[in-house]
Coordinates of C-alpha atoms and ligand atoms in Angstrom, one line a residue:
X1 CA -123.8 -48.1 -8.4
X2 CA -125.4 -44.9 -7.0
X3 CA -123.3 -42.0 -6.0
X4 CA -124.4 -40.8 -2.4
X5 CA -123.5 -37.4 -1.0
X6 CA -123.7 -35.9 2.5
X7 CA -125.1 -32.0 3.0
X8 CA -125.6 -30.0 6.0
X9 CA -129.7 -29.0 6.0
X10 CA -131.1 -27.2 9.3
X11 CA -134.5 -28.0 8.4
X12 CA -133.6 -32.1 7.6
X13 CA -135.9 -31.3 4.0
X14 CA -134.9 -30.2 0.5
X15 CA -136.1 -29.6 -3.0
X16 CA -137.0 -32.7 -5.1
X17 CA -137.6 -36.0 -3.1
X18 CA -137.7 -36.6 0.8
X19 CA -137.2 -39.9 2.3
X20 CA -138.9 -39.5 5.9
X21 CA -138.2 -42.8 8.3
X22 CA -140.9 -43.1 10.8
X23 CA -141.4 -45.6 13.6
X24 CA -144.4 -47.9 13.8
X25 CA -145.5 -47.0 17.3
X26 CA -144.6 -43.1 16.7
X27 CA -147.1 -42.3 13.5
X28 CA -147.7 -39.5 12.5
X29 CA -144.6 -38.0 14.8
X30 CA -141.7 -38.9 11.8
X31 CA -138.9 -40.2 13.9
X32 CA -136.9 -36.8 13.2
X33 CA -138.1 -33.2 13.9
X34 CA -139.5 -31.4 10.4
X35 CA -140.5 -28.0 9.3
X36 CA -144.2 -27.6 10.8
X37 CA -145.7 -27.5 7.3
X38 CA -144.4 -30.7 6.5
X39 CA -145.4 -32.0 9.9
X40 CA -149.2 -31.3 8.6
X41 CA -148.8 -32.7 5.4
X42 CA -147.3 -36.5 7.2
X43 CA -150.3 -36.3 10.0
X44 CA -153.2 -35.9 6.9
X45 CA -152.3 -39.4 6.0
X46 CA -150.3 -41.4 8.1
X47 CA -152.0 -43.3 10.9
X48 CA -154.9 -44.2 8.2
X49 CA -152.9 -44.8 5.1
X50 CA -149.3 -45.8 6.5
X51 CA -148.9 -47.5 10.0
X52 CA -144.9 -47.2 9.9
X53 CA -144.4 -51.0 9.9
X54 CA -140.8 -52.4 8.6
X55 CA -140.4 -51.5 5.0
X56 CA -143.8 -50.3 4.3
X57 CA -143.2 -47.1 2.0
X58 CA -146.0 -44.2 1.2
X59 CA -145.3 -41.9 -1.1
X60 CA -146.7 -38.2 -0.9
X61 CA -147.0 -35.5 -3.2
X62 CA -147.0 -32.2 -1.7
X63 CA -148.4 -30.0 -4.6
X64 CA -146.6 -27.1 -3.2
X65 CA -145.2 -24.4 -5.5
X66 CA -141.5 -24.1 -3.7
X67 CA -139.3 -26.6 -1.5
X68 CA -139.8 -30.1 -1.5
X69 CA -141.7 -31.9 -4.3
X70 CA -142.6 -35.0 -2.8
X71 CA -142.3 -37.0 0.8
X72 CA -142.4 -40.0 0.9
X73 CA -142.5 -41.9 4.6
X74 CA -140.7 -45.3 4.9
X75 CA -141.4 -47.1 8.2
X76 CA -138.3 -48.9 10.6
X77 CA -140.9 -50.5 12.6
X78 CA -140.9 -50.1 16.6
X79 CA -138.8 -48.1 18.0
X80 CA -138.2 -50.6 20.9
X81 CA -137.1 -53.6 18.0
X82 CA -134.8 -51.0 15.9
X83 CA -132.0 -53.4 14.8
X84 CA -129.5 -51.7 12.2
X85 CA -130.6 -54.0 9.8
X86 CA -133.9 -51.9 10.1
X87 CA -132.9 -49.2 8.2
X88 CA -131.1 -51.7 5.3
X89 CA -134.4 -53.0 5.1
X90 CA -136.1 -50.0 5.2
X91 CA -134.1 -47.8 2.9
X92 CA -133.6 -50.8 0.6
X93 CA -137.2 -51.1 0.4
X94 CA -138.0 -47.4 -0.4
X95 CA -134.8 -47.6 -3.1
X96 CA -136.9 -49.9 -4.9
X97 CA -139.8 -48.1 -4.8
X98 CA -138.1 -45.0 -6.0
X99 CA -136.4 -46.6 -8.9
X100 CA -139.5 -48.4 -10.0
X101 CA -141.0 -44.7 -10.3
X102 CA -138.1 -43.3 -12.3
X103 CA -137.1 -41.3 -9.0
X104 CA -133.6 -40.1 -10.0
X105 CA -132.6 -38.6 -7.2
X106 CA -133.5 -38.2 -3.1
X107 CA -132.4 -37.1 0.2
X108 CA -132.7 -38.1 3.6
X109 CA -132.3 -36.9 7.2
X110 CA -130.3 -39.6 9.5
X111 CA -132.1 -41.0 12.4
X112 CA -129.4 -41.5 15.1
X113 CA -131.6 -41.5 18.3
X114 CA -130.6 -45.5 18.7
X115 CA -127.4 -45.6 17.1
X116 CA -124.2 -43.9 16.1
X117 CA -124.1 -41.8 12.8
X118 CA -122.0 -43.9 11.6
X119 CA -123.4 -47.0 11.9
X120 CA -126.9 -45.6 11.0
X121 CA -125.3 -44.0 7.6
X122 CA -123.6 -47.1 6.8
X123 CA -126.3 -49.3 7.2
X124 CA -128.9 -47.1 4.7
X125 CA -126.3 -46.8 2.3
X126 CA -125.7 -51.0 2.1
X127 CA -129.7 -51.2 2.1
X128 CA -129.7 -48.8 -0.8
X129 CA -126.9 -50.6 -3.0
X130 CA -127.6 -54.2 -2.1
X131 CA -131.6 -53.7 -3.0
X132 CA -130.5 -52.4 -6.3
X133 CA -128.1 -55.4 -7.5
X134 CA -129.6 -57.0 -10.6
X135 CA -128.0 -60.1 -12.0
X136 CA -129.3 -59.4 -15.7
X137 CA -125.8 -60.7 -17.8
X138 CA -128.2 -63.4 -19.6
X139 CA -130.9 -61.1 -20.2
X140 CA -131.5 -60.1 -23.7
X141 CA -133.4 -56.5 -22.1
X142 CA -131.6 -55.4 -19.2
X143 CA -133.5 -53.2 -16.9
X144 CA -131.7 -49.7 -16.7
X145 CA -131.7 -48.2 -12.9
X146 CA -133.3 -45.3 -12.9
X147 CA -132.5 -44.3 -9.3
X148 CA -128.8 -42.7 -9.7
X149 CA -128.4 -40.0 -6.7
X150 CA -128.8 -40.0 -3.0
X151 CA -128.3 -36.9 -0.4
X152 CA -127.9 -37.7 3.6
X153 CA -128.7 -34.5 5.1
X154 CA -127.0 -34.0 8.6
X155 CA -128.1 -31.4 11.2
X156 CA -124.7 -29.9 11.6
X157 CA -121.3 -29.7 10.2
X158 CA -119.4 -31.7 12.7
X159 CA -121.1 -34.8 11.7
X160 CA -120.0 -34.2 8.1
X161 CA -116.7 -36.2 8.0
X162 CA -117.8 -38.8 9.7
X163 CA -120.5 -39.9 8.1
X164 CA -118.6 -39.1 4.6
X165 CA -116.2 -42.1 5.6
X166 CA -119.1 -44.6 6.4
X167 CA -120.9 -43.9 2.8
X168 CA -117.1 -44.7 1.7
X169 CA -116.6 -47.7 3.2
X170 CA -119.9 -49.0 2.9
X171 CA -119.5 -48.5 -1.2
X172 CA -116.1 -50.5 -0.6
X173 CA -118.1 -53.2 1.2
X174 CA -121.0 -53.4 -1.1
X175 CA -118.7 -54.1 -4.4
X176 CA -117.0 -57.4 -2.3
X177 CA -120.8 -58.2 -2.0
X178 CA -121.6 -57.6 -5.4
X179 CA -118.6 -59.6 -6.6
X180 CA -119.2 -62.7 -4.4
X181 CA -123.3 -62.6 -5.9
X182 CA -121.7 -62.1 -9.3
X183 CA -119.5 -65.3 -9.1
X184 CA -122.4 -67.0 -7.0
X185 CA -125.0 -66.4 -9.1
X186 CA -122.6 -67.2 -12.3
X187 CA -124.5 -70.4 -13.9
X188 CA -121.7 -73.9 -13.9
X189 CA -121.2 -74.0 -18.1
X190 CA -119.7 -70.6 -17.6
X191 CA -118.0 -71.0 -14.1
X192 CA -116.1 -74.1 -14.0
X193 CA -112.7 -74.0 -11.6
X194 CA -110.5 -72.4 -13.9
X195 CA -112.8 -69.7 -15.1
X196 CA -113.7 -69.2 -10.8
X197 CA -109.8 -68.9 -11.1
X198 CA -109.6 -66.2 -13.8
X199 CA -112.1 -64.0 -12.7
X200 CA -110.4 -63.8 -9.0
X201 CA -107.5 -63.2 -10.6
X202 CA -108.8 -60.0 -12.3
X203 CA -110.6 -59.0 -9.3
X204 CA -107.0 -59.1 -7.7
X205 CA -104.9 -57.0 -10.2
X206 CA -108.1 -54.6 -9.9
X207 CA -108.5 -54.0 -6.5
X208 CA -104.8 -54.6 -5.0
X209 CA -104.1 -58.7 -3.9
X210 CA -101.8 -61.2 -5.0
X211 CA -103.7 -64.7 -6.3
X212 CA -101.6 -67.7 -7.6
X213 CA -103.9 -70.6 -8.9
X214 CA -102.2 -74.5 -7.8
X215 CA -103.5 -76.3 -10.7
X216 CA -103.7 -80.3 -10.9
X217 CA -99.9 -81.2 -11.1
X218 CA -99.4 -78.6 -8.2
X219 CA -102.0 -80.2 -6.3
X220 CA -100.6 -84.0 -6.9
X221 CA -97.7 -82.8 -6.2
X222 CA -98.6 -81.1 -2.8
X223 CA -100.5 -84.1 -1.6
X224 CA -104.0 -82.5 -1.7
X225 CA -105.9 -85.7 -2.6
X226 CA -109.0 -84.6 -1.6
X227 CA -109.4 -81.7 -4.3
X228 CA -107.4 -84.1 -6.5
X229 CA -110.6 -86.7 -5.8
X230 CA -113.6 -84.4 -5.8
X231 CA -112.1 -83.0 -8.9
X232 CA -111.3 -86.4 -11.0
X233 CA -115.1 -86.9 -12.2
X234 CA -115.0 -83.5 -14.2
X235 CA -113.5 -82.0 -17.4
X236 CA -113.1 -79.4 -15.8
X237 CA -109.7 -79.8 -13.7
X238 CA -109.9 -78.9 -9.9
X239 CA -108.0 -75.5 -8.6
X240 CA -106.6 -73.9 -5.4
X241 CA -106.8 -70.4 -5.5
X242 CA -104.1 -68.7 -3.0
X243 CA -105.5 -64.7 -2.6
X244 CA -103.1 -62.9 -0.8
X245 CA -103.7 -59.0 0.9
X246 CA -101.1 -57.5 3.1
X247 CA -101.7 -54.5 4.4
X248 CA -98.7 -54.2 6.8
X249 CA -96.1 -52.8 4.6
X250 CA -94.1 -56.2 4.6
X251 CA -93.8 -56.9 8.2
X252 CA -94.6 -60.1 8.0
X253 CA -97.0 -60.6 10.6
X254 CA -99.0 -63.6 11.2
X255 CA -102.4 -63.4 8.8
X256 CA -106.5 -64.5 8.9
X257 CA -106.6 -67.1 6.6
X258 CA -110.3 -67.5 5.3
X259 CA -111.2 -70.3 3.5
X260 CA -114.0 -70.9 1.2
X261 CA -115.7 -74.1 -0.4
X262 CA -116.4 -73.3 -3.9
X263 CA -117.7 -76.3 -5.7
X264 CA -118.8 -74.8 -8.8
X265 CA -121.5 -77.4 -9.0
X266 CA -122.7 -80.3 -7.2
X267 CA -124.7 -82.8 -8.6
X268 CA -123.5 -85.0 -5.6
X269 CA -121.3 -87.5 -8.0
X270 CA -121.6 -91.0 -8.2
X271 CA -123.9 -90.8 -5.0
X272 CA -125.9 -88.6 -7.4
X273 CA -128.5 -86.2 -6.2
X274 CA -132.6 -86.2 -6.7
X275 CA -132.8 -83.5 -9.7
X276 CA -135.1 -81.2 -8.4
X277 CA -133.6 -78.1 -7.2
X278 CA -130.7 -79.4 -8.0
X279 CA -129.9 -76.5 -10.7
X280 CA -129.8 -74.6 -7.3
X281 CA -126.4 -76.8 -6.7
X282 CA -124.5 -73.9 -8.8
X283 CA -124.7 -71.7 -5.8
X284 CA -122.2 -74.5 -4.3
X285 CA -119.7 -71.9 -4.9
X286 CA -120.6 -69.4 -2.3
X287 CA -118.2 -69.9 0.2
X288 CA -115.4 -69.1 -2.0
X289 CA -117.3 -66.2 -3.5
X290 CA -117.4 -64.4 -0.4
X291 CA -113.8 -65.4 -0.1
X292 CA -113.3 -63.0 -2.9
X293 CA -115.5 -60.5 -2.2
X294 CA -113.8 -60.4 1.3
X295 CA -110.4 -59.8 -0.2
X296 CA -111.5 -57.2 -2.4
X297 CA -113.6 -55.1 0.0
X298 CA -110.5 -55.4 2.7
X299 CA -107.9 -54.5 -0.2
X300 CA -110.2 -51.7 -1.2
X301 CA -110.2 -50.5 2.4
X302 CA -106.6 -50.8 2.4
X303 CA -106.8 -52.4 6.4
X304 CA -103.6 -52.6 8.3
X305 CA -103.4 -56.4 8.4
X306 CA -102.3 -59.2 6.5
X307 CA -105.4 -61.9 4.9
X308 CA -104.7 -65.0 3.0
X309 CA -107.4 -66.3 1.4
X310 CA -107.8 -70.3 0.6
X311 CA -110.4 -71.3 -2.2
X312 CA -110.4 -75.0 -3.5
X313 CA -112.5 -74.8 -6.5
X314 CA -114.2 -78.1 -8.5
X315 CA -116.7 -79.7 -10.0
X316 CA -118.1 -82.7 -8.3
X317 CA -119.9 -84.5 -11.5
X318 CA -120.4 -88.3 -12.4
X319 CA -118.5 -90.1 -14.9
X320 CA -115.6 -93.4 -15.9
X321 CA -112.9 -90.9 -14.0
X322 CA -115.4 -89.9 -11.2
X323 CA -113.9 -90.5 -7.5
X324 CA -116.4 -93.5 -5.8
X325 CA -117.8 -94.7 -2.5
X326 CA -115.3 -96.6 -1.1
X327 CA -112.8 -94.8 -2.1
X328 CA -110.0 -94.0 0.4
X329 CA -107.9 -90.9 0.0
X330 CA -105.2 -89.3 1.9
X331 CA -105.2 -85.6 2.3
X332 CA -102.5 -83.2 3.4
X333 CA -102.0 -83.1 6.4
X334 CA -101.3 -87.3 6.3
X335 CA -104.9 -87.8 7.9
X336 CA -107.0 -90.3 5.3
X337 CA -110.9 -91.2 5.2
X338 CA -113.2 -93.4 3.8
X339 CA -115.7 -92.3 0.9
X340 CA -119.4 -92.8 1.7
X341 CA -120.9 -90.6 0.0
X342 CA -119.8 -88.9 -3.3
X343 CA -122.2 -86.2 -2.2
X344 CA -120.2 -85.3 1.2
X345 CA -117.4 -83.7 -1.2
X346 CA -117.1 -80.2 0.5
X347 CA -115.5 -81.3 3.5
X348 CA -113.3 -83.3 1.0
X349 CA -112.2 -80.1 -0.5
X350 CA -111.9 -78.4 2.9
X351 CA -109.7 -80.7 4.5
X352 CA -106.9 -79.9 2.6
X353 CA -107.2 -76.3 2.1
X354 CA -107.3 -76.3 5.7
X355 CA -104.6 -78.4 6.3
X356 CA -102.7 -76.0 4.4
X357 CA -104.3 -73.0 6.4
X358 CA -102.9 -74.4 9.2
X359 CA -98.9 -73.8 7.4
X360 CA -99.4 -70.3 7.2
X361 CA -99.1 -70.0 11.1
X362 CA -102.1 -68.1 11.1
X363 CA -103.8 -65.5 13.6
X364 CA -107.3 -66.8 13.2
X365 CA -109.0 -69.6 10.4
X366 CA -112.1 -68.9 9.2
X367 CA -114.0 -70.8 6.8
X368 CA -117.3 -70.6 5.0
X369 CA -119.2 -73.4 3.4
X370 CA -122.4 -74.4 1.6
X371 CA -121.3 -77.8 3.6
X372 CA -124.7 -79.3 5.1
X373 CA -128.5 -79.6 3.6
X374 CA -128.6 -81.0 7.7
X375 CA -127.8 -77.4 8.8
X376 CA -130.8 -75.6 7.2
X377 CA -132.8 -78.0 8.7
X378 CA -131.3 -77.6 12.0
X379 CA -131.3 -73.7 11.7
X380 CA -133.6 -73.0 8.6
X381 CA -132.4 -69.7 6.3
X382 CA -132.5 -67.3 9.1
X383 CA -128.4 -68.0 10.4
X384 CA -125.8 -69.6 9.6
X385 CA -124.1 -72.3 11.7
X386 CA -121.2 -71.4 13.4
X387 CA -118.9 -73.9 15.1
X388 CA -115.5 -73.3 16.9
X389 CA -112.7 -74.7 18.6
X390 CA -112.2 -70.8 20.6
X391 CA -114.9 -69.4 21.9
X392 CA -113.0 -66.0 22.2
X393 CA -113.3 -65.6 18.4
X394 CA -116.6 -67.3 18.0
X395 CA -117.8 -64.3 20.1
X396 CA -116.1 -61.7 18.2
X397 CA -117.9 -63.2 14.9
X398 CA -121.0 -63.2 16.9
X399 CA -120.9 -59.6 17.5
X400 CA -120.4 -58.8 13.9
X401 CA -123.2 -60.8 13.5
X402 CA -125.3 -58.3 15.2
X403 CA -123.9 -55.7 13.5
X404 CA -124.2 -56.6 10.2
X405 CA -127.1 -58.5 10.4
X406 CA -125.5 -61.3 8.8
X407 CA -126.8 -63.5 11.7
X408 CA -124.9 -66.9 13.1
X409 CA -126.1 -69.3 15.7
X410 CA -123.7 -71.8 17.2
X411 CA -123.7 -75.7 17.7
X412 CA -121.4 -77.7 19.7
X413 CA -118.5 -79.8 19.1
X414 CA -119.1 -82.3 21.7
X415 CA -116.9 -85.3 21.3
X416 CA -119.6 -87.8 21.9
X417 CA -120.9 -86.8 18.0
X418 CA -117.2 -88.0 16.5
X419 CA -117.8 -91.3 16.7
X420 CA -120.3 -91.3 13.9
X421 CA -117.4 -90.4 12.1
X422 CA -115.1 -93.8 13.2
X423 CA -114.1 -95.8 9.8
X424 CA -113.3 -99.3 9.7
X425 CA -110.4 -98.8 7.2
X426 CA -109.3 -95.3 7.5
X427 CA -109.3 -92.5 10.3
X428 CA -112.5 -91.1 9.1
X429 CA -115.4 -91.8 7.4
X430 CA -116.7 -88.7 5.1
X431 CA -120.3 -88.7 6.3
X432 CA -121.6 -89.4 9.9
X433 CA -125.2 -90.3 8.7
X434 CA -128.2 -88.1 9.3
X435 CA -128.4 -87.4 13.0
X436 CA -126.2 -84.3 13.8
X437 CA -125.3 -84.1 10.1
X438 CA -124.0 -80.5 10.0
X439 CA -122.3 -81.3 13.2
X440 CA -120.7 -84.4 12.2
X441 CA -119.9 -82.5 8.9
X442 CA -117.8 -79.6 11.1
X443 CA -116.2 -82.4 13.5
X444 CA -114.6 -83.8 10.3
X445 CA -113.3 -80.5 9.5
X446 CA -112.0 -79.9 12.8
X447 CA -109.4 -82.5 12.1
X448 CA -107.3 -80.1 10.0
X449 CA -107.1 -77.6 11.6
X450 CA -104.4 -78.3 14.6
X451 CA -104.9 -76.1 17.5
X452 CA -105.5 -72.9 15.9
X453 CA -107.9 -70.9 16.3
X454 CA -110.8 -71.7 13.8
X455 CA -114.6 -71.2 13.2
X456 CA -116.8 -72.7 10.6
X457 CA -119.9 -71.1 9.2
X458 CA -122.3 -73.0 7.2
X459 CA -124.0 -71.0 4.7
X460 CA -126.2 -73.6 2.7
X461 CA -129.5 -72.0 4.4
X462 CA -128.1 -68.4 3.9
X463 CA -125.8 -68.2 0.7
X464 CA -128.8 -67.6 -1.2
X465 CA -132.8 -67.1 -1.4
X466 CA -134.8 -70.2 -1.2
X467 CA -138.8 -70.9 -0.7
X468 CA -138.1 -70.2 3.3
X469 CA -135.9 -67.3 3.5
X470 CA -137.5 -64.2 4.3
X471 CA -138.2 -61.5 1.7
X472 CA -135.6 -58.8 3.2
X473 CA -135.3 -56.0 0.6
X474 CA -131.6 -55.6 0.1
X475 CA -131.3 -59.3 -0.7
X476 CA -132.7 -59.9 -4.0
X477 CA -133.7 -63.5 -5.3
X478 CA -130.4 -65.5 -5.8
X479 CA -127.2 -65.0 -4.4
X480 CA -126.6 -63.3 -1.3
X481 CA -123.3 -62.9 -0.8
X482 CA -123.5 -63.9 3.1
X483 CA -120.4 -63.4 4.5
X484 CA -119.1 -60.5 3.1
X485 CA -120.0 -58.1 5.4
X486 CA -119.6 -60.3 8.1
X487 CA -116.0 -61.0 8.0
X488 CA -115.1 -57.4 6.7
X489 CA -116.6 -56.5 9.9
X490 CA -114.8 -58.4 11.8
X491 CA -111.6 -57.7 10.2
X492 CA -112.6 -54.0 10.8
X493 CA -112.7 -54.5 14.3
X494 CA -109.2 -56.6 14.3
X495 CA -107.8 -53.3 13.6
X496 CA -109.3 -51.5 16.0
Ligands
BES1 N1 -123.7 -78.8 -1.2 C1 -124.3 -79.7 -0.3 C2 -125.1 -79.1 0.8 C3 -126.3 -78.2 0.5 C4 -127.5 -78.8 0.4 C5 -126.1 -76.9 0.3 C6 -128.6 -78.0 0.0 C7 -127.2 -76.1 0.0 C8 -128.4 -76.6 -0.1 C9 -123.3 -80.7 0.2 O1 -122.2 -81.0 -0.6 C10 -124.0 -82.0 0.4 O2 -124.4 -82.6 -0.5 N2 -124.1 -82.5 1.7 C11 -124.7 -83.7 2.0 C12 -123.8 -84.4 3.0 C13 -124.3 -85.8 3.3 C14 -124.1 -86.7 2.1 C15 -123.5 -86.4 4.4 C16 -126.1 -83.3 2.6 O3 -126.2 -82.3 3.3 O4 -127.0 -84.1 2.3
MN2 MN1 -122.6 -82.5 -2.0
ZN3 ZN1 -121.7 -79.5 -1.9

């Protein structure tokens, strides 16, 4: 990762390389006050050559024989649509550029007209790291990264400290996000259950949590029937992963419990999928990536609250073994349903890691699934469904939404939908049809979780890039590891 440092400059410019931000409707006025000779050098070509718009990066040398060697102007776009995820954008964007031309090393003056320091710091050093992940294990070259060194530059010293803690935490964030791409990305012959298992397991004794893996006697044993199900057309034997953080110094205190489907792959079972895209199914496993990568990042921070993460991990594959339409199963909670389709496995899987959830007495539930293809039709890969039973915490994810950019929209729960989920022979059916389907999908999962307080987000449009997400710079082409950031956020702000 790079290493970013914060300086105190007067002028906002130093030696070497200068990132300028600029807004769109501002050009050639940089969005920060600058020496006068640099002010000359910026109106010569922007306005003509640069316009400022939303990632758009110009690079200028300024042949000078001292001071700064090169400037180069990346635009935030209007000043009156500056979102935070402007400058991730933005300085992702120009982090790209830079490495591309062997730039080692940069600085930057903070813009903090709009928003805090803080915020502002955070947010460039995220659009920095997260536009620089590679997944390039299974490459025979890997592509070294040039770009190694960044410099904030801050007007005065008061501001030092503060933003020295954002770039920290931000770095803490980023590596949960990296982790959950890793394990997302992570092709099925090489992440089946009990290798998801082993790897969170490391990532645990690394960065500070407890994980115990309940494998397939356990789980008979605990009457979890639907990961027993799910699990029974595979090899590869089904999991729950338990990741446990507690940050209270053994008080005990009631925890979040986040929960995370992680269906290594999907080829839909015996209600087998079309093949194409279907190699995309490996990215099934998202939910519980970010499960991880939340752990990690909050462990790393070293919050003063207890988290329990829930991860039922399988691999939902044909065969003489495989679980069938038809099928009835029972889960753990006592509740049973009616197989439809094969292919409707997540909430399967869900049912009875939240069922368990539910055991822990916890403060909040939270889960995360690549549950729905009916969701990114509904909401496309711009949000991710959210669904609640509290609207208090639906609002508090909400305004981590905003702040992260990691952006939710919510559908109801309205109890006319559940009867598309009324079974004949059981006390649910496992797939409502297609009308409603990704709320149908979260009705079913609302029958595990009591009367706690619970919200479901359905990442299959956001977990990773497909032909209709937009080309953000900070969120290369695979996994995105949605969710991260969003729950550490909101965890942040528990605290607070
Ligand atoms: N993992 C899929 C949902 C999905 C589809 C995620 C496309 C990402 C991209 C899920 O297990 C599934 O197959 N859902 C079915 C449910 C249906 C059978 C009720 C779906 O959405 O078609
Ligand atoms: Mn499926
Ligand atoms: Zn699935």
């Amino acid at each position: 990762m790079i290493d970013f440092t914060v300086k105190v400059s007067r002028t906002g410019i130093e030696e070497g390389v200068n990132i300028i931000p600029m807004y769109e409707d501002e050009v050639p006025q940089p969005a920060i006050t600058l020496p006068e000779n640099i002010m000359k050098l910026i109106e010569k070509v922007a306005g003509r050559d640069f316009k400022g718009k939303l990632e758009e990066v110009y690079s200028i040398p300024t042949i000078l024989d001292r001071g700064p060697e090169r400037i180069v102007l990346t635009g935030l776009g209007r000043r009156d649509e500056l979102e935070l995820d402007s400058f991730r954008r933005a300085y992702g964007r120009v982090a790209i550029r830079l490495d591309e031309a062997m730039t080692e090393s940069a600085a930057s003056p903070i813009v903090s007209d709009v928003f805090d320091l803080g915020s502002v710091s955070q947010s460039i050093v995220e659009g920095i790291i997260l536009s620089m992940y590679r997944f390039d294990r299974y490459k025979s070259e890997k592509r070294e990264q040039k770009l190694k060194h960044i410099t904030l530059l801050v007007r005065d010293e008061s501001a030092l400290y503060k933003v020295e803690k954002s770039i920290e935490e931000a770095g803490r964030i980023c590596r949960g996000v990296y982790t959950a791409r890793d394990l997302t990305n992570m092709p099925s012959i090489d992440c089946y259950p009990e290798k998801f298992a082993e790897i969170v397991y490391e990532v645990g004794r690394k960065a500070g949590f407890n994980v115990r893996i309940y494998k397939i006697d356990e789980l008979e044993k605990m009457s979890m029937g639907g990961i027993v199900a799910v699990g029974s057309g595979s090899i590869h034997k089904p999991v729950l992963i338990e990741l446990e953080y507690d940050g209270t110094s053994g008080k005990d205190e009631n925890p979040y419990v986040i929960v995370g489907k992680a269906v290594t792959f999907d080829s839909g079972g015996i209600s087998i999928k079309p093949s194409e895209k279907m190699e995309e199914m490996k990215y099934d496993k998202a939910g519980g990536a970010a499960v991880v990568g939340v752990l990690e990042a909050v462990a790393s921070l070293k919050l003063p609250i207890r988290v329990i993460g829930l991860i039922p991990c399988v691999e939902n594959l044909p065969s003489g073994t495989a679980f069938r339409p038809g099928d009835i199963i029972k889960f753990r909670n006592g509740k049973t349903a009616e197989v439809i389709s094969t292919d409707a496995e997540g909430r399967l899987i869900l049912a009875d890691a939240l069922s368990y959830a539910v055991e822990k007495n916890p403060k909040a539930i939270i889960d995360l699934a690549t549950l729905t293809g009916a969701c990114i039709i509904a909401l496309g890969t711009h949000a991710s469904g959210l669904f609640t039973n509290n609207q208090e915490l639906a609002d508090k994810i909400k305004k981590s939404a905003e702040r992260t950019g990691e952006r939710v929209w919510q559908l109801p729960l309205w109890k006319q939908y559940r009867e598309q989920l009324k079974s004949d022979v059981a006390d649910l059916k496992n797939s409502g049809g297609r009308p409603a389907g990704a709320i149908t999908a979260a009705l079913f999962l609302s029958e595990f979780v009591g009367d706690k307080p619970w919200v479901h987000l359905d990442i299959a449009g956001t977990a990773y890039i497909q032909e209709a997400s937009e080309q953000k710079s900070y969120t290369p082409k695979g996994a995105t590891g949605v969710g991260v950031r969003l729950l550490v956020d909101y965890l942040i702000h528990e605290t607070q």
